[in-house]
């Protein structure tokens, strides 16, 4: 009996130690993710700075009506979804490709150099990347206008006043910053594949491309599905720094760079419209939640083993 009691005490002490280790993460989730949810009711209020949060008048769904009556609702929704779809499809394909290249190099010193070079952009803030992009795209002193286009005999382009090329610019900048980080998980997944499978395939005469197509890619399927489901959950969210800092908040580019996140920010900082910003944020979260449920249901129907729940 004493031995059992002693064992229980040790287990409780171990559980307490693990809880203390997890406490900073739990506190972060509570402060950053859960406590702000109490402000959902602001989406249904005509917020007044004079009256405060609780004394402001209720307005029902008026904030949502006003939001969806404007052309901004369609523009920001379209941009947010299309950019995220492009990020998911192109980003997944390129990150798998990079992971395969890194793993094929073997355990060499140059692999560490390549990985460090790929991860470096991810360590930079969007403010810094915004200025790097500005150094390339500036109409007067930019590298593209003064070196590339000038050498080709093409007239300079006012990049921050013309929106045509910006969807491609946004995607390229996003991939340049994130592709190294995104490839880490796939590199780990490939490294975990049993090497004897590749050896057996090589004995049977399979080329390197055959091995990648018939072994590596099928083995990566669970990882791809899981990461894609997680990405779909955030398909209504955008990287604020990318869409605000890189275009330098140029009004001429709002048609192709305005997303839900930048709209909420501008609604708060420039228009002081707290109610409509809260409505946009709630709309963003609810649609993202529904999309996760639908995507997971689709996966569970066709491949139950790889569904999240």
Short mmCIF file of C-alpha atoms in Angstrom, two decimals:
data_model
loop_
_atom_site.label_atom_id
_atom_site.label_comp_id
_atom_site.label_asym_id
_atom_site.label_seq_id
_atom_site.Cartn_x
_atom_site.Cartn_y
_atom_site.Cartn_z
CA UNK A 1 0.00 0.00 0.00
CA UNK A 2 2.83 2.38 0.92
CA UNK A 3 4.58 1.55 -2.34
CA UNK A 4 1.44 2.44 -4.33
CA UNK A 5 1.02 5.72 -2.42
CA UNK A 6 4.67 6.58 -3.01
CA UNK A 7 4.33 5.77 -6.69
CA UNK A 8 1.26 8.03 -6.96
CA UNK A 9 3.12 10.89 -5.30
CA UNK A 10 5.99 10.50 -7.75
CA UNK A 11 3.53 10.51 -10.67
CA UNK A 12 1.82 13.66 -9.33
CA UNK A 13 5.21 15.35 -8.95
CA UNK A 14 6.11 14.34 -12.51
CA UNK A 15 2.76 15.66 -13.82
CA UNK A 16 3.26 18.90 -11.93
CA UNK A 17 6.74 19.32 -13.41
CA UNK A 18 5.39 18.82 -16.93
CA UNK A 19 2.58 21.28 -16.22
CA UNK A 20 5.07 23.90 -15.06
CA UNK A 21 7.10 23.39 -18.25
CA UNK A 22 3.95 23.86 -20.33
CA UNK A 23 2.71 26.82 -18.26
CA UNK A 24 4.34 29.59 -20.40
CA UNK A 25 2.77 28.12 -23.54
CA UNK A 26 -0.62 27.74 -21.85
CA UNK A 27 -0.43 31.33 -20.56
CA UNK A 28 0.41 32.57 -24.07
CA UNK A 29 -2.58 30.74 -25.56
CA UNK A 30 -4.92 32.10 -22.90
CA UNK A 31 -3.70 35.69 -23.21
CA UNK A 32 -3.24 35.81 -26.97
CA UNK A 33 -5.97 33.45 -28.25
CA UNK A 34 -8.74 32.91 -25.72
CA UNK A 35 -9.14 36.06 -23.62
CA UNK A 36 -9.53 38.28 -26.75
CA UNK A 37 -12.51 36.09 -27.74
CA UNK A 38 -14.50 37.88 -25.03
CA UNK A 39 -14.48 40.91 -27.31
CA UNK A 40 -16.64 39.17 -29.93
CA UNK A 41 -19.68 41.17 -28.81
CA UNK A 42 -18.03 44.33 -30.19
CA UNK A 43 -19.06 43.11 -33.64
CA UNK A 44 -22.66 43.70 -32.60
CA UNK A 45 -22.16 47.14 -31.06
CA UNK A 46 -22.03 50.70 -32.35
CA UNK A 47 -18.83 51.36 -30.46
CA UNK A 48 -18.34 54.83 -28.99
CA UNK A 49 -15.07 55.90 -27.39
CA UNK A 50 -17.04 58.21 -25.10
CA UNK A 51 -19.35 55.46 -23.82
CA UNK A 52 -16.77 52.68 -23.68
CA UNK A 53 -17.03 48.98 -24.49
CA UNK A 54 -19.91 47.98 -22.21
CA UNK A 55 -22.05 51.12 -22.45
CA UNK A 56 -21.96 51.46 -26.22
CA UNK A 57 -25.28 50.85 -27.96
CA UNK A 58 -26.13 47.48 -29.44
CA UNK A 59 -26.68 47.57 -33.21
CA UNK A 60 -27.37 43.91 -34.03
CA UNK A 61 -26.01 42.90 -37.44
CA UNK A 62 -25.64 46.45 -38.76
CA UNK A 63 -21.83 46.21 -38.78
CA UNK A 64 -22.02 43.09 -40.94
CA UNK A 65 -24.60 44.69 -43.26
CA UNK A 66 -22.40 47.74 -43.76
CA UNK A 67 -19.33 45.53 -44.28
CA UNK A 68 -20.94 43.39 -46.99
CA UNK A 69 -22.60 46.31 -48.77
CA UNK A 70 -19.20 47.80 -49.59
CA UNK A 71 -17.01 46.60 -52.44
CA UNK A 72 -14.22 46.10 -49.88
CA UNK A 73 -15.85 42.91 -48.56
CA UNK A 74 -15.61 41.18 -51.95
CA UNK A 75 -12.11 42.52 -52.69
CA UNK A 76 -10.56 41.55 -49.36
CA UNK A 77 -12.25 38.11 -49.35
CA UNK A 78 -11.20 37.36 -52.93
CA UNK A 79 -7.61 38.47 -52.33
CA UNK A 80 -7.27 36.59 -49.04
CA UNK A 81 -8.57 33.31 -50.47
CA UNK A 82 -6.75 33.41 -53.81
CA UNK A 83 -3.40 34.35 -52.29
CA UNK A 84 -3.67 31.63 -49.66
CA UNK A 85 -4.65 29.02 -52.25
CA UNK A 86 -1.58 30.02 -54.28
CA UNK A 87 0.62 29.91 -51.16
CA UNK A 88 -0.68 26.44 -50.22
CA UNK A 89 -0.33 24.88 -53.70
CA UNK A 90 2.92 26.50 -54.85
CA UNK A 91 4.44 26.58 -51.36
CA UNK A 92 3.76 22.88 -50.73
CA UNK A 93 5.18 21.85 -54.11
CA UNK A 94 8.34 23.94 -53.77
CA UNK A 95 8.95 23.04 -50.12
CA UNK A 96 8.74 19.32 -50.99
CA UNK A 97 11.10 19.89 -53.91
CA UNK A 98 13.59 21.74 -51.69
CA UNK A 99 13.34 19.04 -49.02
CA UNK A 100 14.06 16.33 -51.61
CA UNK A 101 17.09 18.23 -52.93
CA UNK A 102 18.48 18.69 -49.42
CA UNK A 103 18.00 15.04 -48.51
CA UNK A 104 19.61 13.89 -51.77
CA UNK A 105 22.77 15.84 -50.91
CA UNK A 106 23.41 13.49 -47.99
CA UNK A 107 25.15 14.36 -44.75
CA UNK A 108 27.60 16.94 -45.99
CA UNK A 109 28.78 20.28 -44.68
CA UNK A 110 27.36 22.10 -47.67
CA UNK A 111 23.87 20.91 -46.68
CA UNK A 112 24.11 23.00 -43.51
CA UNK A 113 25.19 26.00 -45.56
CA UNK A 114 22.25 25.59 -47.95
CA UNK A 115 19.78 25.12 -45.09
CA UNK A 116 21.10 28.20 -43.30
CA UNK A 117 20.85 30.24 -46.51
CA UNK A 118 17.26 29.10 -47.05
CA UNK A 119 16.26 29.81 -43.45
CA UNK A 120 17.90 33.25 -43.28
CA UNK A 121 15.04 35.14 -45.01
CA UNK A 122 12.59 33.70 -42.49
CA UNK A 123 14.58 35.36 -39.69
CA UNK A 124 14.09 38.80 -41.21
CA UNK A 125 11.12 40.95 -40.24
CA UNK A 126 8.62 42.09 -42.85
CA UNK A 127 9.79 45.66 -42.29
CA UNK A 128 13.29 44.73 -43.46
CA UNK A 129 11.93 42.67 -46.35
CA UNK A 130 9.69 45.58 -47.31
CA UNK A 131 12.75 47.82 -47.67
CA UNK A 132 14.61 45.12 -49.62
CA UNK A 133 11.66 44.93 -52.03
CA UNK A 134 11.64 48.73 -52.20
CA UNK A 135 15.33 48.69 -53.17
CA UNK A 136 14.40 46.50 -56.14
CA UNK A 137 11.15 48.21 -57.12
CA UNK A 138 11.74 51.91 -56.49
CA UNK A 139 10.83 53.84 -59.65
CA UNK A 140 13.90 56.13 -59.52
CA UNK A 141 16.72 54.17 -57.90
CA UNK A 142 15.41 50.59 -57.92
CA UNK A 143 17.60 47.74 -59.17
CA UNK A 144 15.00 46.45 -61.64
CA UNK A 145 14.38 49.80 -63.36
CA UNK A 146 18.00 50.99 -63.37
CA UNK A 147 19.72 47.71 -64.20
CA UNK A 148 17.45 45.08 -65.72
CA UNK A 149 14.89 47.16 -67.63
CA UNK A 150 17.48 49.77 -68.62
CA UNK A 151 19.75 47.06 -70.01
CA UNK A 152 16.85 45.67 -72.04
CA UNK A 153 15.90 49.10 -73.33
CA UNK A 154 12.53 49.08 -71.56
CA UNK A 155 11.07 52.21 -70.01
CA UNK A 156 11.06 52.38 -66.19
CA UNK A 157 7.91 51.14 -64.47
CA UNK A 158 6.26 52.85 -61.51
CA UNK A 159 5.79 49.62 -59.55
CA UNK A 160 4.00 51.15 -56.56
CA UNK A 161 1.44 52.88 -58.78
CA UNK A 162 0.58 49.97 -61.11
CA UNK A 163 -1.09 46.89 -59.66
CA UNK A 164 -0.72 44.48 -62.60
CA UNK A 165 2.45 42.71 -61.46
CA UNK A 166 1.74 42.71 -57.74
CA UNK A 167 0.02 39.31 -57.39
CA UNK A 168 3.22 37.71 -58.77
CA UNK A 169 5.44 39.97 -56.61
CA UNK A 170 3.52 39.09 -53.44
CA UNK A 171 3.76 35.35 -54.16
CA UNK A 172 7.49 35.51 -54.99
CA UNK A 173 8.32 37.50 -51.84
CA UNK A 174 6.26 35.13 -49.67
CA UNK A 175 7.96 32.05 -51.11
CA UNK A 176 11.43 33.60 -50.80
CA UNK A 177 10.87 34.28 -47.12
CA UNK A 178 9.06 31.09 -46.10
CA UNK A 179 10.15 28.27 -48.41
CA UNK A 180 13.18 27.32 -46.28
CA UNK A 181 11.14 27.15 -43.09
CA UNK A 182 8.29 25.26 -44.78
CA UNK A 183 10.70 22.62 -46.10
CA UNK A 184 11.99 21.68 -42.61
CA UNK A 185 9.02 19.44 -41.78
CA UNK A 186 9.20 17.68 -45.14
CA UNK A 187 12.97 17.22 -44.74
CA UNK A 188 12.36 15.55 -41.35
CA UNK A 189 9.62 13.35 -42.84
CA UNK A 190 11.87 12.23 -45.72
CA UNK A 191 14.74 11.54 -43.32
CA UNK A 192 12.43 9.25 -41.34
CA UNK A 193 11.68 6.98 -44.32
CA UNK A 194 13.33 3.57 -44.01
CA UNK A 195 16.44 3.60 -46.23
CA UNK A 196 16.10 -0.11 -46.91
CA UNK A 197 13.06 0.66 -49.10
CA UNK A 198 15.23 2.80 -51.36
CA UNK A 199 17.96 0.15 -51.40
CA UNK A 200 15.46 -2.53 -52.44
CA UNK A 201 14.09 -0.25 -55.18
CA UNK A 202 17.62 0.44 -56.45
CA UNK A 203 18.34 -3.30 -56.59
CA UNK A 204 15.18 -3.73 -58.68
CA UNK A 205 16.51 -1.13 -61.12
CA UNK A 206 14.50 1.91 -60.05
CA UNK A 207 16.09 5.22 -60.99
CA UNK A 208 16.31 8.14 -58.57
CA UNK A 209 13.24 9.74 -60.14
CA UNK A 210 11.33 6.44 -59.85
CA UNK A 211 12.24 6.26 -56.16
CA UNK A 212 11.09 9.82 -55.52
CA UNK A 213 7.82 9.34 -57.41
CA UNK A 214 6.93 5.87 -56.04
CA UNK A 215 8.42 6.00 -52.54
CA UNK A 216 9.13 9.52 -51.27
CA UNK A 217 5.96 11.27 -52.45
CA UNK A 218 3.51 8.53 -51.30
CA UNK A 219 5.28 8.43 -47.91
CA UNK A 220 4.84 12.19 -47.58
CA UNK A 221 1.08 12.00 -48.16
CA UNK A 222 0.07 12.04 -44.42
CA UNK A 223 2.34 15.03 -43.75
CA UNK A 224 1.03 16.92 -46.79
CA UNK A 225 -2.60 16.29 -45.79
CA UNK A 226 -2.04 17.37 -42.18
CA UNK A 227 -0.21 20.58 -43.11
CA UNK A 228 -2.74 21.37 -45.83
CA UNK A 229 -5.65 20.97 -43.40
CA UNK A 230 -3.91 23.31 -40.98
CA UNK A 231 -3.32 25.79 -43.79
CA UNK A 232 -6.97 25.62 -44.87
CA UNK A 233 -7.91 26.57 -41.32
CA UNK A 234 -6.05 29.83 -41.86
CA UNK A 235 -7.13 30.41 -45.44
CA UNK A 236 -9.13 33.46 -44.31
CA UNK A 237 -6.10 34.88 -42.51
CA UNK A 238 -3.22 36.63 -44.24
CA UNK A 239 0.29 37.60 -43.23
CA UNK A 240 -0.26 41.23 -42.26
CA UNK A 241 3.39 42.22 -42.70
CA UNK A 242 3.50 40.83 -46.24
CA UNK A 243 0.43 42.71 -47.44
CA UNK A 244 1.13 45.94 -45.56
CA UNK A 245 4.90 46.42 -45.48
CA UNK A 246 5.93 45.08 -48.89
CA UNK A 247 3.46 47.23 -50.94
CA UNK A 248 4.45 50.18 -48.70
CA UNK A 249 0.74 50.80 -47.90
CA UNK A 250 0.25 52.22 -51.40
CA UNK A 251 -3.38 53.17 -52.02
CA UNK A 252 -3.04 52.44 -55.72
CA UNK A 253 -2.44 48.77 -54.89
CA UNK A 254 -5.38 48.21 -52.52
CA UNK A 255 -7.29 46.35 -55.25
CA UNK A 256 -4.72 43.50 -55.25
CA UNK A 257 -3.15 43.81 -51.78
CA UNK A 258 -6.17 44.48 -49.55
CA UNK A 259 -6.87 41.44 -47.35
CA UNK A 260 -9.08 40.92 -44.31
CA UNK A 261 -6.17 41.56 -41.93
CA UNK A 262 -5.10 44.82 -43.56
CA UNK A 263 -8.75 45.90 -43.79
CA UNK A 264 -9.23 45.36 -40.05
CA UNK A 265 -6.04 47.27 -39.31
CA UNK A 266 -7.03 50.20 -41.53
CA UNK A 267 -10.54 50.16 -40.09
CA UNK A 268 -9.09 50.54 -36.61
CA UNK A 269 -6.14 52.87 -37.21
CA UNK A 270 -7.43 55.08 -40.02
CA UNK A 271 -11.23 54.98 -39.73
CA UNK A 272 -11.51 54.24 -35.99
CA UNK A 273 -14.41 51.90 -36.82
CA UNK A 274 -14.09 49.32 -34.05
CA UNK A 275 -17.46 47.68 -34.67
CA UNK A 276 -16.93 46.97 -38.35
CA UNK A 277 -13.35 45.80 -37.72
CA UNK A 278 -14.63 43.38 -35.08
CA UNK A 279 -17.30 42.18 -37.51
CA UNK A 280 -14.65 41.53 -40.19
CA UNK A 281 -12.50 39.63 -37.69
CA UNK A 282 -15.44 37.48 -36.52
CA UNK A 283 -16.41 36.78 -40.13
CA UNK A 284 -12.81 35.73 -40.79
CA UNK A 285 -12.69 33.33 -37.83
CA UNK A 286 -16.09 31.70 -38.41
CA UNK A 287 -15.47 31.00 -42.11
CA UNK A 288 -12.01 29.60 -41.30
CA UNK A 289 -13.54 27.29 -38.66
CA UNK A 290 -16.20 26.04 -41.11
CA UNK A 291 -13.57 25.42 -43.79
CA UNK A 292 -11.50 23.28 -41.40
CA UNK A 293 -14.56 21.15 -40.59
CA UNK A 294 -15.45 20.72 -44.27
CA UNK A 295 -11.87 19.92 -45.33
CA UNK A 296 -11.45 17.43 -42.51
CA UNK A 297 -14.80 15.80 -43.38
CA UNK A 298 -13.65 15.44 -46.99
CA UNK A 299 -10.35 13.84 -45.91
CA UNK A 300 -12.09 11.55 -43.40
CA UNK A 301 -14.45 10.36 -46.14
CA UNK A 302 -11.65 9.49 -48.59
CA UNK A 303 -8.73 8.70 -46.25
CA UNK A 304 -9.89 8.34 -42.63
CA UNK A 305 -6.42 7.52 -41.29
CA UNK A 306 -5.05 10.96 -42.20
CA UNK A 307 -7.97 13.05 -40.88
CA UNK A 308 -7.25 15.37 -37.97
CA UNK A 309 -10.37 14.31 -36.03
#
